[in-house]
PDB file of C-alpha atoms in Angstrom:
ATOM      1  CA  MET C 600     -13.394  30.773  12.407  1.00 94.00           C
ATOM      2  CA  LYS C 601     -14.782  28.587   9.657  1.00 97.00           C
ATOM      3  CA  ASN C 602     -15.669  25.132  10.942  1.00 98.00           C
ATOM      4  CA  LEU C 603     -17.761  22.045  10.228  1.00 98.00           C
ATOM      5  CA  PHE C 604     -20.314  22.808  12.916  1.00 98.00           C
ATOM      6  CA  GLU C 605     -21.597  25.596  10.629  1.00 98.00           C
ATOM      7  CA  ALA C 606     -24.271  24.390   8.215  1.00 98.00           C
ATOM      8  CA  ALA C 607     -23.050  26.828   5.547  1.00 98.00           C
ATOM      9  CA  ARG C 608     -19.527  25.375   5.697  1.00 98.00           C
ATOM     10  CA  VAL C 609     -20.877  21.822   5.460  1.00 98.00           C
ATOM     11  CA  GLU C 610     -22.822  22.721   2.321  1.00 98.00           C
ATOM     12  CA  GLU C 611     -19.854  24.606   0.888  1.00 98.00           C
ATOM     13  CA  VAL C 612     -17.452  21.673   1.198  1.00 98.00           C
ATOM     14  CA  LYS C 613     -20.019  19.176  -0.076  1.00 98.00           C
ATOM     15  CA  GLN C 614     -20.646  21.346  -3.157  1.00 98.00           C
ATOM     16  CA  ARG C 615     -16.909  21.569  -3.743  1.00 98.00           C
ATOM     17  CA  ILE C 616     -16.535  17.792  -3.306  1.00 98.00           C
ATOM     18  CA  ALA C 617     -19.249  17.358  -5.937  1.00 98.00           C
ATOM     19  CA  GLN C 618     -17.039  19.263  -8.404  1.00 98.00           C
ATOM     20  CA  MET C 619     -14.191  16.741  -8.098  1.00 97.00           C
ATOM     21  CA  ARG C 620     -13.671  14.692 -11.256  1.00 97.00           C
ATOM     22  CA  PRO C 621     -11.383  11.724 -11.935  1.00 95.00           C
ATOM     23  CA  ASP C 622      -9.330  14.000 -14.204  1.00 95.00           C
ATOM     24  CA  SER C 623      -9.221  17.001 -11.846  1.00 96.00           C
ATOM     25  CA  GLU C 624      -5.662  18.273 -12.032  1.00 95.00           C
ATOM     26  CA  ARG C 625      -3.729  18.461  -8.777  1.00 95.00           C
ATOM     27  CA  GLN C 626      -1.688  21.549  -8.065  1.00 95.00           C
ATOM     28  CA  TRP C 627       0.595  19.805  -5.562  1.00 94.00           C
ATOM     29  CA  GLY C 628       1.040  16.464  -3.839  1.00 92.00           C
ATOM     30  CA  LYS C 629       0.927  12.897  -5.113  1.00 92.00           C
ATOM     31  CA  MET C 630      -2.638  11.633  -4.590  1.00 95.00           C
ATOM     32  CA  ASN C 631      -5.316  11.571  -7.264  1.00 97.00           C
ATOM     33  CA  PRO C 632      -8.862  12.881  -6.589  1.00 98.00           C
ATOM     34  CA  ALA C 633     -10.298   9.569  -5.336  1.00 98.00           C
ATOM     35  CA  GLN C 634      -7.296   8.983  -3.055  1.00 98.00           C
ATOM     36  CA  VAL C 635      -7.628  12.481  -1.612  1.00 97.00           C
ATOM     37  CA  LEU C 636     -11.286  11.905  -0.771  1.00 98.00           C
ATOM     38  CA  GLU C 637     -10.363   8.663   1.025  1.00 98.00           C
ATOM     39  CA  HIS C 638      -7.553  10.534   2.793  1.00 98.00           C
ATOM     40  CA  CYS C 639     -10.081  13.137   3.978  1.00 98.00           C
ATOM     41  CA  SER C 640     -12.479  10.393   5.099  1.00 98.00           C
ATOM     42  CA  ARG C 641      -9.742   8.921   7.263  1.00 98.00           C
ATOM     43  CA  GLY C 642      -9.236  12.341   8.849  1.00 97.00           C
ATOM     44  CA  MET C 643     -12.952  12.618   9.560  1.00 98.00           C
ATOM     45  CA  GLU C 644     -12.860   9.147  11.149  1.00 98.00           C
ATOM     46  CA  MET C 645     -10.143  10.414  13.505  1.00 97.00           C
ATOM     47  CA  ALA C 646     -12.293  13.396  14.509  1.00 98.00           C
ATOM     48  CA  LEU C 647     -15.247  11.088  15.137  1.00 98.00           C
ATOM     49  CA  GLY C 648     -13.155   8.641  17.164  1.00 97.00           C
ATOM     50  CA  ASP C 649     -13.534   5.767  14.694  1.00 98.00           C
ATOM     51  CA  LYS C 650      -9.733   5.695  14.259  1.00 95.00           C
ATOM     52  CA  THR C 651      -7.371   6.469  17.127  1.00 95.00           C
ATOM     53  CA  PRO C 652      -3.756   6.642  15.934  1.00 94.00           C
ATOM     54  CA  PRO C 653      -1.042   7.111  18.560  1.00 94.00           C
ATOM     55  CA  ARG C 654       0.715  10.427  19.154  1.00 94.00           C
ATOM     56  CA  VAL C 655       3.846  10.909  17.079  1.00 93.00           C
ATOM     57  CA  LEU C 656       7.090  12.069  18.647  1.00 93.00           C
ATOM     58  CA  VAL C 657       7.398  15.204  16.504  1.00 92.00           C
ATOM     59  CA  GLY C 658       3.864  16.153  17.542  1.00 92.00           C
ATOM     60  CA  ARG C 659       4.694  15.715  21.205  1.00 93.00           C
ATOM     61  CA  LEU C 660       7.691  17.981  20.723  1.00 94.00           C
ATOM     62  CA  MET C 661       6.222  20.617  18.405  1.00 94.00           C
ATOM     63  CA  GLY C 662       2.446  20.148  18.198  1.00 94.00           C
ATOM     64  CA  TRP C 663       1.752  22.635  20.972  1.00 93.00           C
ATOM     65  CA  ILE C 664       3.785  25.284  19.095  1.00 94.00           C
ATOM     66  CA  VAL C 665       2.123  24.728  15.708  1.00 93.00           C
ATOM     67  CA  LYS C 666      -1.440  24.247  16.994  1.00 95.00           C
ATOM     68  CA  PRO C 667      -2.255  27.936  17.694  1.00 95.00           C
ATOM     69  CA  LYS C 668      -0.811  28.925  14.310  1.00 92.00           C
ATOM     70  CA  VAL C 669      -3.105  26.475  12.524  1.00 92.00           C
ATOM     71  CA  MET C 670      -6.202  26.908  14.694  1.00 92.00           C
ATOM     72  CA  GLY C 671      -5.963  30.638  15.382  1.00 93.00           C
ATOM     73  CA  ASN C 672      -6.978  32.024  11.995  1.00 94.00           C
ATOM     74  CA  ASP C 673      -8.820  31.284   8.762  1.00 94.00           C
ATOM     75  CA  GLU C 674      -5.639  31.025   6.688  1.00 94.00           C
ATOM     76  CA  PRO C 675      -5.490  27.876   4.549  1.00 94.00           C
ATOM     77  CA  MET C 676      -3.136  25.075   5.500  1.00 93.00           C
ATOM     78  CA  ARG C 677       0.155  25.249   3.634  1.00 90.00           C
ATOM     79  CA  ARG C 678       0.913  23.025   0.665  1.00 90.00           C
ATOM     80  CA  ASN C 679       2.702  19.716   1.199  1.00 81.00           C
ATOM     81  CA  SER C 680       2.035  19.713   4.941  1.00 81.00           C
ATOM     82  CA  PRO C 681       3.164  16.470   6.595  1.00 79.00           C
ATOM     83  CA  THR C 682       0.514  13.816   7.168  1.00 85.00           C
ATOM     84  CA  ALA C 683       0.005  10.952   9.572  1.00 83.00           C
ATOM     85  CA  LYS C 684       0.939   7.592   8.053  1.00 84.00           C
ATOM     86  CA  GLU C 685      -2.604   6.352   8.817  1.00 86.00           C
ATOM     87  CA  LEU C 686      -3.956   8.919   6.364  1.00 91.00           C
ATOM     88  CA  VAL C 687      -1.705   8.016   3.439  1.00 91.00           C
ATOM     89  CA  VAL C 688      -3.618   6.436   0.542  1.00 96.00           C
ATOM     90  CA  GLN C 689      -1.683   4.694  -2.224  1.00 94.00           C
ATOM     91  CA  ASP C 690      -4.133   2.175  -3.669  1.00 96.00           C
ATOM     92  CA  GLU C 691      -6.599   3.004  -6.423  1.00 96.00           C
ATOM     93  CA  ARG C 692     -10.081   4.128  -5.377  1.00 97.00           C
ATOM     94  CA  ASP C 693     -13.421   4.852  -7.036  1.00 98.00           C
ATOM     95  CA  LEU C 694     -14.229   8.566  -6.960  1.00 98.00           C
ATOM     96  CA  GLY C 695     -18.008   8.120  -6.652  1.00 98.00           C
ATOM     97  CA  THR C 696     -17.672   5.668  -3.768  1.00 98.00           C
ATOM     98  CA  GLU C 697     -15.189   7.906  -1.951  1.00 98.00           C
ATOM     99  CA  ARG C 698     -17.329  11.015  -2.528  1.00 98.00           C
ATOM    100  CA  THR C 699     -20.380   9.303  -0.999  1.00 98.00           C
ATOM    101  CA  ARG C 700     -18.367   7.996   1.954  1.00 98.00           C
ATOM    102  CA  LEU C 701     -16.790  11.376   2.721  1.00 98.00           C
ATOM    103  CA  CYS C 702     -20.062  13.306   2.477  1.00 98.00           C
ATOM    104  CA  GLY C 703     -21.661  10.783   4.847  1.00 98.00           C
ATOM    105  CA  LEU C 704     -18.866  11.268   7.385  1.00 98.00           C
ATOM    106  CA  ILE C 705     -19.147  15.054   7.109  1.00 98.00           C
ATOM    107  CA  ASP C 706     -22.911  14.854   7.693  1.00 98.00           C
ATOM    108  CA  ARG C 707     -22.386  12.527  10.666  1.00 98.00           C
ATOM    109  CA  PHE C 708     -19.798  14.886  12.196  1.00 98.00           C
ATOM    110  CA  ALA C 709     -21.985  17.963  11.737  1.00 98.00           C
ATOM    111  CA  ALA C 710     -25.154  16.255  13.016  1.00 98.00           C
ATOM    112  CA  ALA C 711     -23.426  14.925  16.140  1.00 98.00           C
ATOM    113  CA  GLY C 712     -22.007  18.345  16.990  1.00 98.00           C
ATOM    114  CA  PRO C 713     -19.501  18.801  19.805  1.00 98.00           C
ATOM    115  CA  LYS C 714     -20.645  15.661  21.614  1.00 97.00           C
ATOM    116  CA  GLY C 715     -19.700  13.553  18.596  1.00 96.00           C
ATOM    117  CA  CYS C 716     -16.026  14.544  18.618  1.00 97.00           C
ATOM    118  CA  THR C 717     -13.410  12.200  19.923  1.00 97.00           C
ATOM    119  CA  THR C 718     -11.595  12.859  23.174  1.00 97.00           C
ATOM    120  CA  HIS C 719      -8.630  10.850  21.847  1.00 97.00           C
ATOM    121  CA  PRO C 720      -5.653  13.143  21.207  1.00 97.00           C
ATOM    122  CA  HIS C 721      -4.819  14.121  17.652  1.00 96.00           C
ATOM    123  CA  ALA C 722      -1.648  12.333  16.477  1.00 94.00           C
ATOM    124  CA  PHE C 723       0.233  15.628  16.023  1.00 95.00           C
ATOM    125  CA  PHE C 724      -1.639  18.368  17.907  1.00 96.00           C
ATOM    126  CA  GLY C 725      -2.602  16.394  21.007  1.00 96.00           C
ATOM    127  CA  ARG C 726      -5.841  17.099  22.838  1.00 96.00           C
ATOM    128  CA  LEU C 727      -8.336  19.153  20.817  1.00 98.00           C
ATOM    129  CA  THR C 728     -11.609  20.678  21.899  1.00 97.00           C
ATOM    130  CA  PRO C 729     -14.657  19.921  19.746  1.00 98.00           C
ATOM    131  CA  ASP C 730     -14.409  23.422  18.277  1.00 97.00           C
ATOM    132  CA  GLU C 731     -10.761  22.802  17.373  1.00 97.00           C
ATOM    133  CA  TRP C 732     -11.702  19.511  15.707  1.00 98.00           C
ATOM    134  CA  ALA C 733     -14.396  21.336  13.707  1.00 98.00           C
ATOM    135  CA  ILE C 734     -11.919  24.024  12.607  1.00 98.00           C
ATOM    136  CA  LEU C 735      -9.239  21.470  11.741  1.00 97.00           C
ATOM    137  CA  MET C 736     -11.606  19.293   9.725  1.00 98.00           C
ATOM    138  CA  TYR C 737     -12.826  22.294   7.715  1.00 98.00           C
ATOM    139  CA  LYS C 738      -9.240  23.419   7.089  1.00 97.00           C
ATOM    140  CA  HIS C 739      -8.167  19.920   6.088  1.00 97.00           C
ATOM    141  CA  LEU C 740     -11.025  19.555   3.612  1.00 98.00           C
ATOM    142  CA  ASP C 741     -10.460  23.068   2.249  1.00 98.00           C
ATOM    143  CA  HIS C 742      -6.734  22.327   1.843  1.00 97.00           C
ATOM    144  CA  HIS C 743      -7.364  19.265  -0.299  1.00 97.00           C
ATOM    145  CA  LEU C 744     -10.181  20.824  -2.293  1.00 98.00           C
ATOM    146  CA  ARG C 745      -7.840  23.712  -3.110  1.00 97.00           C
ATOM    147  CA  GLN C 746      -5.265  21.108  -4.127  1.00 96.00           C
ATOM    148  CA  PHE C 747      -7.589  20.254  -7.025  1.00 97.00           C
ATOM    149  CA  GLY C 748      -8.841  23.770  -7.727  1.00 96.00           C
ATOM    150  CA  VAL C 749     -12.339  23.300  -6.349  1.00 96.00           C
TER     151      VAL C 749
END
């Protein structure tokens, strides 16, 4: 499984992030490139334990059913997947600032390895192992990079 504990995956996503431009055309969704990078940074902060949103009811009811389908293969996340309200970005952002911030969080996650992952439950999926966090963070980044064709 592709994950952010693999140095090759870290370099891959950072190279793809570098290709994002303010005018990169989205293929789905509502956020612009800078907003998406901030959105991804917020996800990385959850994995690192910097942000600890509460579990959502739908996740408590269905997270355990969806989790193996998301984590059990290298298939990309589906378009227009629901997102936690804490990850929604609506204000304008600077692409260069957000790119630097996200790459720093990715490097921090990868350098810390499994010991750097939060033990706080994911808002939808519940408790995740460090390997599951690493898979989910790769898939989340890949999903949004695909959203802009990079």
